[in-house]
Rosetta silent file (secondary structure, phi, psi, omega in degrees, C-alpha in Angstrom):
SEQUENCE: MARRKKVYEGKAKILFEGPEPGTLIQYFKDDATEGDERPEGRGVLNNRLSEFFMTGLNTVGVPTHFIRRMNMREQLVRMAEMLPLEVMVRNHAASGISDRLGIPEGTALPRPIVEYYFKDDNLGCPLVAEEHIVAFGWANQQDLDDIVALVLRVNDFLSGVMMGVGVRLADFRLEVGRVWEGDFMRLIVADEITPDNCTLWDTRGQDADGNLREPGPLADMPTELARRLGVLPSNVTHLTKSTLIN
SCORE:     score description
SCORE:     0.000 S_00000001
   1 L     0.000  -29.016 -163.586  105.046   83.789  114.453 S_00000001
   2 L   -84.879  -31.259  174.696  101.656   81.449  114.597 S_00000001
   3 L   -64.735  -11.503 -172.873  100.302   83.405  117.629 S_00000001
   4 L  -100.002  167.999  179.718  100.375   86.661  115.748 S_00000001
   5 L   -82.317  113.743 -179.434   97.710   88.038  113.577 S_00000001
   6 E   -78.724  132.448 -167.652   98.849   88.312  110.147 S_00000001
   7 E   -87.439  -54.309 -166.067   98.084   92.008  108.360 S_00000001
   8 E  -171.682  146.843 -172.002   99.300   91.460  105.053 S_00000001
   9 E  -128.043  133.825  157.843  101.573   89.084  103.035 S_00000001
  10 L  -111.823 -147.482  156.589  103.353   90.122  100.082 S_00000001
  11 L   -59.062  -32.903  178.223  105.990   88.596   97.606 S_00000001
  12 L  -150.299   16.511  157.612  108.696   88.970   99.875 S_00000001
  13 E  -139.593  176.802  179.264  107.472   90.095  103.421 S_00000001
  14 E  -152.257  126.637 -161.089  104.880   89.556  105.803 S_00000001
  15 E   -97.438  123.329  169.320  103.283   92.285  107.998 S_00000001
  16 E  -148.343  152.801 -176.892  101.709   90.909  111.486 S_00000001
  17 E   -36.729  133.713  179.199  100.294   92.924  114.429 S_00000001
  18 L   -76.483 -174.684  179.726  103.140   94.799  116.555 S_00000001
  19 L  -110.050   -0.997  163.464  103.404   94.453  120.138 S_00000001
  20 L  -117.617  157.484  168.714  102.046   98.203  120.552 S_00000001
  21 L   -72.973  119.113  175.555   99.318  100.097  119.169 S_00000001
  22 L   118.646   -0.498 -172.307  100.465  101.739  115.990 S_00000001
  23 E  -121.595  154.485  178.137  103.221   99.074  115.379 S_00000001
  24 E  -127.547  167.501  159.016  103.711   96.070  112.801 S_00000001
  25 E  -110.240  115.791  174.677  106.250   93.458  112.573 S_00000001
  26 E  -111.480  106.376 -163.422  107.812   93.244  109.308 S_00000001
  27 E  -106.329  160.788 -166.513  109.142   90.084  108.462 S_00000001
  28 E  -100.218  127.996  177.739  111.574   89.309  105.179 S_00000001
  29 L  -101.681  167.537  164.723  111.064   86.098  103.198 S_00000001
  30 L   -92.362  -15.242 -167.884  113.301   84.193  101.170 S_00000001
  31 L   -29.430  154.453  161.070  110.182   83.153   98.334 S_00000001
  32 L   -95.981  162.767 -174.957  111.147   83.587   95.268 S_00000001
  33 E  -115.421  157.406 -178.640  109.316   85.744   92.814 S_00000001
  34 L   -72.538  135.868  176.870  108.554   84.935   88.879 S_00000001
  35 L    80.166   -3.627 -178.019  111.814   85.441   87.181 S_00000001
  36 E  -131.796  119.048  169.264  113.931   85.969   90.618 S_00000001
  37 L   -89.357  117.894 -170.857  115.666   83.228   92.092 S_00000001
  38 L  -101.312  126.005  170.875  115.991   84.509   95.426 S_00000001
  39 L   -79.190  174.548  164.333  118.742   82.538   97.311 S_00000001
  40 L   -37.096  141.759  177.654  118.822   81.096  100.834 S_00000001
  41 L    71.269    3.763 -165.663  118.991   83.861  103.362 S_00000001
  42 H   -69.585  -35.853 -175.183  117.774   86.994  101.049 S_00000001
  43 H   -73.799  -28.114 -178.071  115.398   87.920  103.572 S_00000001
  44 H   -80.838   -7.739 -168.814  117.981   88.222  106.230 S_00000001
  45 H   -83.913  -55.347  165.317  120.207   90.282  104.060 S_00000001
  46 H   -22.871  -60.546 -176.633  117.131   92.245  103.158 S_00000001
  47 H   -68.108  -47.183  165.455  116.366   92.897  106.415 S_00000001
  48 H   -68.985  -26.503  158.702  119.880   94.274  107.400 S_00000001
  49 H   -37.706  -62.167 -178.884  119.945   96.249  104.378 S_00000001
  50 H   -75.996   -9.615  172.344  116.690   98.161  104.874 S_00000001
  51 H   -72.584  -39.087  178.663  117.871   98.718  108.673 S_00000001
  52 H   -75.710  -39.049  166.839  120.700  100.416  107.386 S_00000001
  53 H   -62.220  -53.837  159.256  118.992  102.540  104.921 S_00000001
  54 H   -75.723  -12.224 -175.627  116.353  103.378  106.981 S_00000001
  55 H   -79.117  -34.323 -172.618  118.441  104.027  110.079 S_00000001
  56 H   -78.062  -49.559  175.490  120.583  106.766  108.047 S_00000001
  57 H   -34.798  -44.336 -175.136  117.584  108.209  106.770 S_00000001
  58 H   -66.367  -39.784 -156.056  115.976  108.756  110.164 S_00000001
  59 H   -73.751  -34.702 -153.862  119.387  110.014  111.387 S_00000001
  60 L   -98.661   -4.612  152.867  119.660  112.711  108.300 S_00000001
  61 L   111.799   15.099 -170.826  116.069  114.060  109.345 S_00000001
  62 L   -90.820  142.202  166.312  113.931  111.898  106.192 S_00000001
  63 L   -87.088  118.514 -177.242  110.833  110.179  108.189 S_00000001
  64 E  -122.037  170.896 -173.695  110.625  106.778  107.952 S_00000001
  65 L  -100.633    3.051  166.805  108.124  104.076  109.502 S_00000001
  66 E   -69.429  137.091  175.666  111.335  101.997  110.897 S_00000001
  67 E  -112.493  -82.569 -169.813  111.801  102.015  114.674 S_00000001
  68 E  -169.464  150.875  167.548  114.368   99.156  114.871 S_00000001
  69 E   -36.206  117.145  153.929  115.550   95.454  114.107 S_00000001
  70 L  -100.193    0.439  161.397  114.243   92.902  116.049 S_00000001
  71 L  -164.316 -150.667 -171.516  115.971   89.926  115.115 S_00000001
  72 L   -70.359  -55.481 -164.821  117.628   88.447  111.692 S_00000001
  73 L   -91.724  -14.777 -160.960  114.469   88.493  109.734 S_00000001
  74 E  -120.758  152.272 -179.550  112.075   90.880  111.507 S_00000001
  75 E  -138.134  136.947  173.957  111.630   94.937  112.193 S_00000001
  76 E   -91.109  106.726  171.377  109.440   96.928  114.227 S_00000001
  77 E  -100.729  144.848 -175.798  107.754   99.574  112.197 S_00000001
  78 E   -74.460  136.285 -170.512  105.415  102.325  112.746 S_00000001
  79 L   -82.715  127.722 -157.408  101.920  101.619  111.310 S_00000001
  80 L  -128.397  150.773  154.903  101.041  104.155  108.198 S_00000001
  81 E   -82.733  109.953 -162.665   98.232  104.503  105.688 S_00000001
  82 E   -81.217  141.890  163.436   99.942  103.492  102.393 S_00000001
  83 L   -83.844  147.791 -177.232   99.121  105.344   99.281 S_00000001
  84 L   -58.924   22.891 -158.512   98.265  103.207   96.186 S_00000001
  85 E  -137.930  129.981  164.541  101.391  104.228   94.637 S_00000001
  86 E   -95.653  143.104 -162.483  104.950  103.100   93.835 S_00000001
  87 E  -114.177  108.674  178.172  107.321  106.065   93.688 S_00000001
  88 E  -105.157  124.531  171.821  110.122  105.505   91.178 S_00000001
  89 E  -102.153  122.008 -170.088  113.320  107.678   91.085 S_00000001
  90 E  -127.382  122.140  179.035  115.530  107.329   88.067 S_00000001
  91 E  -109.222  -28.156  157.207  118.804  108.812   87.779 S_00000001
  92 E  -140.266  159.937 -143.754  120.115  106.734   84.452 S_00000001
  93 L   -87.054  123.989  163.712  118.097  105.122   81.932 S_00000001
  94 L  -129.178 -156.912 -175.575  117.570  101.430   82.461 S_00000001
  95 H   -21.339  -43.999 -165.229  115.077   98.928   81.773 S_00000001
  96 H   -84.669  -62.105 -173.257  111.786  100.550   82.030 S_00000001
  97 H   -79.392  -26.008  171.145  112.669  104.098   80.458 S_00000001
  98 H   -49.317  -63.104 -178.864  115.118  102.390   78.288 S_00000001
  99 H   -79.611   -7.452  177.305  112.345  100.381   76.321 S_00000001
 100 H   -88.345  -29.763 -170.522  109.894  102.884   76.574 S_00000001
 101 L  -123.701   13.616  179.585  111.680  105.886   75.272 S_00000001
 102 L    41.696   28.924  172.060  114.765  104.083   73.269 S_00000001
 103 L   -71.645  127.758  158.591  117.104  105.903   75.698 S_00000001
 104 L   -43.112  131.248 -170.769  120.148  103.773   75.730 S_00000001
 105 L   -67.813  133.235 -163.125  120.656  101.696   78.890 S_00000001
 106 L   101.803  -38.666 -162.355  123.367  103.506   81.201 S_00000001
 107 L   -54.383  147.826 -178.601  122.636  107.026   79.914 S_00000001
 108 E   -74.497  151.061 -177.248  122.931  109.635   82.572 S_00000001
 109 E   -97.519  149.661 -179.372  119.446  111.253   82.841 S_00000001
 110 E   -67.813  -29.996  172.317  119.748  115.309   82.857 S_00000001
 111 E  -143.718  173.774  176.439  118.141  115.239   85.939 S_00000001
 112 E   -56.279  131.875  173.524  116.291  112.662   88.830 S_00000001
 113 E  -116.832  147.816  171.711  113.001  112.082   87.208 S_00000001
 114 E  -107.991  125.857 -171.264  110.166  110.951   89.313 S_00000001
 115 E  -140.100  159.402 -166.833  107.462  108.679   87.916 S_00000001
 116 E  -126.824  132.545  178.464  104.321  107.183   89.560 S_00000001
 117 E  -126.818  137.534  175.076  103.057  103.374   89.501 S_00000001
 118 E   -77.816  124.005  156.788   99.268  102.314   90.708 S_00000001
 119 L   -69.864   98.276 -174.885  100.034   99.699   93.052 S_00000001
 120 L  -144.332   90.391 -175.325   98.068   96.807   91.454 S_00000001
 121 H   -66.588  -19.100 -163.133   99.824   93.561   90.641 S_00000001
 122 H   -77.407  -31.439  175.500   96.667   92.608   88.867 S_00000001
 123 H  -106.295   15.588  176.880   97.109   95.195   86.403 S_00000001
 124 L    57.665   30.701  164.253  100.811   95.078   86.513 S_00000001
 125 L    56.630   60.735  169.483  101.587   98.233   88.570 S_00000001
 126 L   -61.385  153.760  175.398  100.842  100.370   85.610 S_00000001
 127 E   -83.988  142.982 -172.100  102.409  104.083   84.973 S_00000001
 128 E  -140.810  168.271 -168.168  100.241  106.799   85.705 S_00000001
 129 L  -104.672  175.684  161.661  100.553  110.718   85.507 S_00000001
 130 H   -28.894  -48.426 -173.025  100.084  113.255   87.993 S_00000001
 131 H   -73.622  -41.230  164.413   96.259  114.058   86.669 S_00000001
 132 H   -45.057  -66.276  179.721   95.622  110.537   87.360 S_00000001
 133 H   -80.730   -0.607  169.262   96.452  110.273   90.663 S_00000001
 134 H   -80.648  -46.981 -171.228   94.591  113.632   91.836 S_00000001
 135 H   -78.901    3.589 -169.125   91.737  112.951   90.125 S_00000001
 136 L  -121.275   -0.212  172.949   90.986  109.710   91.288 S_00000001
 137 L    77.545   16.727 -177.666   91.792  110.671   95.015 S_00000001
 138 L   -65.217  -42.581 -175.447   94.680  108.604   95.454 S_00000001
 139 L  -168.763  150.774 -178.807   96.828  111.896   96.698 S_00000001
 140 L  -103.219 -160.882 -172.307   96.277  115.597   96.214 S_00000001
 141 H   -69.944  -47.679 -167.760   98.596  118.134   94.671 S_00000001
 142 H   -68.342  -29.462  174.029  100.107  119.071   97.925 S_00000001
 143 H   -57.814  -54.477  169.696  100.826  115.482   98.662 S_00000001
 144 H   -25.233  -63.322  144.653  102.584  115.145   95.381 S_00000001
 145 H   -19.514  -73.495  177.705  104.511  118.227   96.190 S_00000001
 146 H   -58.469  -33.789 -161.429  105.671  116.638   99.558 S_00000001
 147 H   -92.330  -17.663 -177.781  106.333  113.363   98.114 S_00000001
 148 H   -77.320  -30.224 -171.125  108.735  114.734   95.100 S_00000001
 149 H   -93.996  -18.681 -179.604  110.698  116.833   97.756 S_00000001
 150 H   -76.881  -44.526  169.764  110.631  113.499   99.984 S_00000001
 151 H   -58.562  -44.726 -173.118  111.871  111.316   97.281 S_00000001
 152 H   -86.537   -0.593  144.728  114.760  113.420   96.095 S_00000001
 153 H   -61.863  -55.227 -174.454  116.112  113.542   99.521 S_00000001
 154 H   -52.790  -40.442 -165.907  116.202  109.789   99.861 S_00000001
 155 H   -55.069  -56.357 -172.981  117.686  109.923   96.195 S_00000001
 156 H   -54.956  -45.183  165.407  120.522  112.228   97.483 S_00000001
 157 H   -51.487  -76.185 -161.435  121.199  109.974  100.749 S_00000001
 158 H   -68.656  -25.950  176.752  121.369  106.672   99.033 S_00000001
 159 H   -41.205  -57.762 -156.855  123.431  108.290   95.803 S_00000001
 160 H   -73.905  -27.216  175.117  125.952  109.301   98.030 S_00000001
 161 H   -62.811  -60.391  161.432  125.993  106.322  100.163 S_00000001
 162 H   -39.511  -54.582 -162.257  126.300  103.908   97.066 S_00000001
 163 H   -65.521  -37.018 -171.726  128.861  106.060   95.385 S_00000001
 164 H   -47.154  -34.459 -168.099  131.073  105.602   98.882 S_00000001
 165 L  -117.161   29.052 -170.516  131.113  102.201   98.179 S_00000001
 166 L    50.205   65.654 -153.035  131.425  101.921   94.433 S_00000001
 167 E  -151.982  101.757 -174.050  128.246  101.388   93.582 S_00000001
 168 E   -90.517  134.977 -176.560  125.927  103.731   90.951 S_00000001
 169 E  -104.519   98.580 -175.386  122.323  103.820   91.875 S_00000001
 170 E   -87.303  -25.014  162.226  120.581  104.081   88.618 S_00000001
 171 E  -161.946  175.620  158.859  117.231  104.020   89.873 S_00000001
 172 E  -149.204  154.243  173.318  114.970  103.038   92.889 S_00000001
 173 E  -134.856  151.516  165.527  111.205  102.726   93.876 S_00000001
 174 E  -140.290  159.784 -166.163  109.523  103.015   97.141 S_00000001
 175 E  -107.352  166.939 -175.724  106.162  103.349   98.791 S_00000001
 176 E  -148.497  129.288 -168.712  104.985  106.179  100.899 S_00000001
 177 E  -123.159  159.803  169.131  102.437  106.029  103.960 S_00000001
 178 E   -97.132  137.038  172.382  100.543  108.634  105.951 S_00000001
 179 E  -130.944  144.828  174.019  100.889  108.859  109.819 S_00000001
 180 E  -113.214  155.887 -178.301   99.155  111.583  111.987 S_00000001
 181 E  -129.223  120.269  175.441  100.696  113.200  115.235 S_00000001
 182 L    46.281  -98.002  165.522   97.968  114.573  116.697 S_00000001
 183 L  -108.320    0.409 -174.598   95.997  116.707  114.089 S_00000001
 184 E  -110.933  139.227  163.719   99.160  117.154  111.816 S_00000001
 185 E  -116.932  161.663  174.936   99.751  114.278  109.051 S_00000001
 186 E  -143.927 -170.755 -157.253  102.668  113.721  107.510 S_00000001
 187 E  -143.990  137.773  179.419  104.146  111.507  104.638 S_00000001
 188 E  -155.257  138.655  169.678  107.004  109.238  105.489 S_00000001
 189 E   -60.634  112.385 -173.309  108.785  106.474  103.706 S_00000001
 190 E   -96.130 -178.518  158.938  107.592  103.033  104.105 S_00000001
 191 L    94.311 -140.557 -170.060  107.931   99.307  102.635 S_00000001
 192 L  -150.527  162.359  177.272  111.543   98.751  102.399 S_00000001
 193 L  -136.571  108.608 -165.444  114.657   99.811  100.858 S_00000001
 194 L  -147.051 -178.300  178.565  116.700   96.826   99.552 S_00000001
 195 L   -64.750  -43.481 -178.133  118.682   95.538   96.425 S_00000001
 196 L   -58.431  -17.576 -171.512  115.048   94.181   95.241 S_00000001
 197 L  -105.265    6.857 -164.127  113.887   97.619   94.933 S_00000001
 198 E  -139.436  168.188  170.797  116.852   99.268   92.923 S_00000001
 199 E  -114.662   98.217  177.423  118.814   99.060   90.034 S_00000001
 200 E  -131.890  167.346 -157.521  122.579   99.320   90.693 S_00000001
 201 E  -122.561  152.065  167.286  125.803   99.017   88.718 S_00000001
 202 E   -87.631  131.139  177.464  129.264   98.026   90.163 S_00000001
 203 L  -135.612   35.638  175.437  131.619  100.699   89.237 S_00000001
 204 L  -116.672   -3.380  176.257  134.569   98.630   90.577 S_00000001
 205 L   -48.877  144.265 -162.333  134.625   96.193   87.857 S_00000001
 206 E  -141.647  142.117  162.950  138.163   95.252   86.480 S_00000001
 207 L   -88.319  174.633  171.353  138.535   93.193   82.807 S_00000001
 208 L   -53.246   -7.872  171.362  141.287   90.659   82.669 S_00000001
 209 L   -83.891  -16.688 -179.158  143.975   93.152   82.309 S_00000001
 210 L    88.275   13.910  150.590  142.763   94.750   85.344 S_00000001
 211 L   -42.229  134.200  176.546  141.258   97.719   83.443 S_00000001
 212 E  -101.650  139.603 -173.104  137.834   99.316   84.907 S_00000001
 213 L   -71.214  161.912  153.078  134.956   97.848   83.088 S_00000001
 214 L   -68.847  160.402 -173.574  132.094  100.282   82.178 S_00000001
 215 L   -67.981  117.579  164.604  129.390   99.993   85.343 S_00000001
 216 E  -130.795 -172.422 -144.432  127.549   96.966   85.099 S_00000001
 217 E   -78.242  167.521 -176.246  125.038   94.902   87.134 S_00000001
 218 L   -96.319   98.840 -179.427  126.443   94.266   90.743 S_00000001
 219 L   -80.029  178.598 -161.825  127.028   90.713   91.274 S_00000001
 220 L    30.842   46.492 -139.278  125.415   88.689   93.914 S_00000001
 221 H   -59.622  -40.772 -169.523  124.031   92.366   94.628 S_00000001
 222 H   -82.008  -49.802 -178.902  122.521   91.732   98.331 S_00000001
 223 H   -46.973  -49.122 -169.236  125.385   89.758   99.460 S_00000001
 224 H   -78.340  -72.474 -166.399  128.421   92.283   97.924 S_00000001
 225 H   -42.238  -50.372  150.667  126.302   95.388   98.836 S_00000001
 226 H    -9.071  -94.606 -173.735  126.337   93.833  102.509 S_00000001
 227 H   -43.965  -54.725 -176.988  129.600   93.235  102.651 S_00000001
 228 H   -50.558  -47.110 -167.331  130.824   96.885  101.132 S_00000001
 229 L   -88.410    2.255 -171.542  128.638   98.520  103.614 S_00000001
 230 L    78.477   18.950  175.027  129.564   96.559  106.786 S_00000001
 231 L  -101.365   -4.160 -175.881  126.255   94.722  107.491 S_00000001
 232 L   -79.600  112.417 -172.621  127.404   91.500  106.354 S_00000001
 233 L   -57.962  152.427  154.277  128.347   89.418  109.897 S_00000001
 234 L   -30.901  -44.353 -162.605  131.801   88.976  109.833 S_00000001
 235 L  -120.504   44.778 -170.021  131.896   85.083  110.291 S_00000001
 236 L  -129.361  115.718  159.127  128.876   84.718  107.552 S_00000001
 237 L  -119.455  -14.043  162.221  130.089   84.020  104.130 S_00000001
 238 L  -120.514  126.302  170.234  127.116   81.843  103.037 S_00000001
 239 L   -73.507  105.031 -178.485  123.872   82.140  104.289 S_00000001
 240 L  -102.993  175.496  168.940  122.563   78.357  105.396 S_00000001
 241 L   -62.299  -13.154 -176.328  119.562   77.455  107.204 S_00000001
 242 L   -61.391  -38.523 -173.179  122.047   77.245  110.469 S_00000001
 243 L   -84.028  -22.614 -165.023  122.291   80.656  110.155 S_00000001
 244 L   -78.286   62.297  179.305  118.765   82.123  109.741 S_00000001
 245 L   -94.322 -179.908 -169.743  117.792   82.119  113.292 S_00000001
 246 L  -128.787    0.000    0.000  115.681   84.638  114.937 S_00000001
């Protein structure tokens, strides 16, 4: 890693120059963020999970930046011009919308709701309207129409996959980038898709009498989700430094 040129470092990932023009190496960290105790090995699991979801999206024709996983912590991805937005898709009321609008947490929304947040940590990534996005030139109206179509396809895919393993996708956020193919520009899913960016509820929970409980938070979310999806190494029950090899 020391010989690579760092392009960007965020809370959970580092981006390095890739081996070929137009590529980047995305490295998943374990570092804790404020209010989040990230267990040792979290980056390894997020790498596996993001690979699983991005590969699935590519397979069903949803364009992403993902090319391939390189090792336990790194992915090769396409370089993209990132929009300064986080796009949130909400299927059920959870913390943010429940707090703002007084909707009881867990309420099924009448349809998926797409929200936009201006990506600036110093400002706390505030909620913005389409009018702000167009007025400030972050994207145009056609971009926004394309983003909605893109993220709703992602929502359909993720919701179906999660439902198949007993998990309810309450909401998720992702980032979108622009890539150019000759004179043609298109929008793709970029960054990552991991439990860090989702609200997930377990629908398989049982009480002491064996009765199904109301959906609640998925315990040990990354590990359990990886286990249910079949991407947790079969010989690993607890990730320690000895397992975090490149």
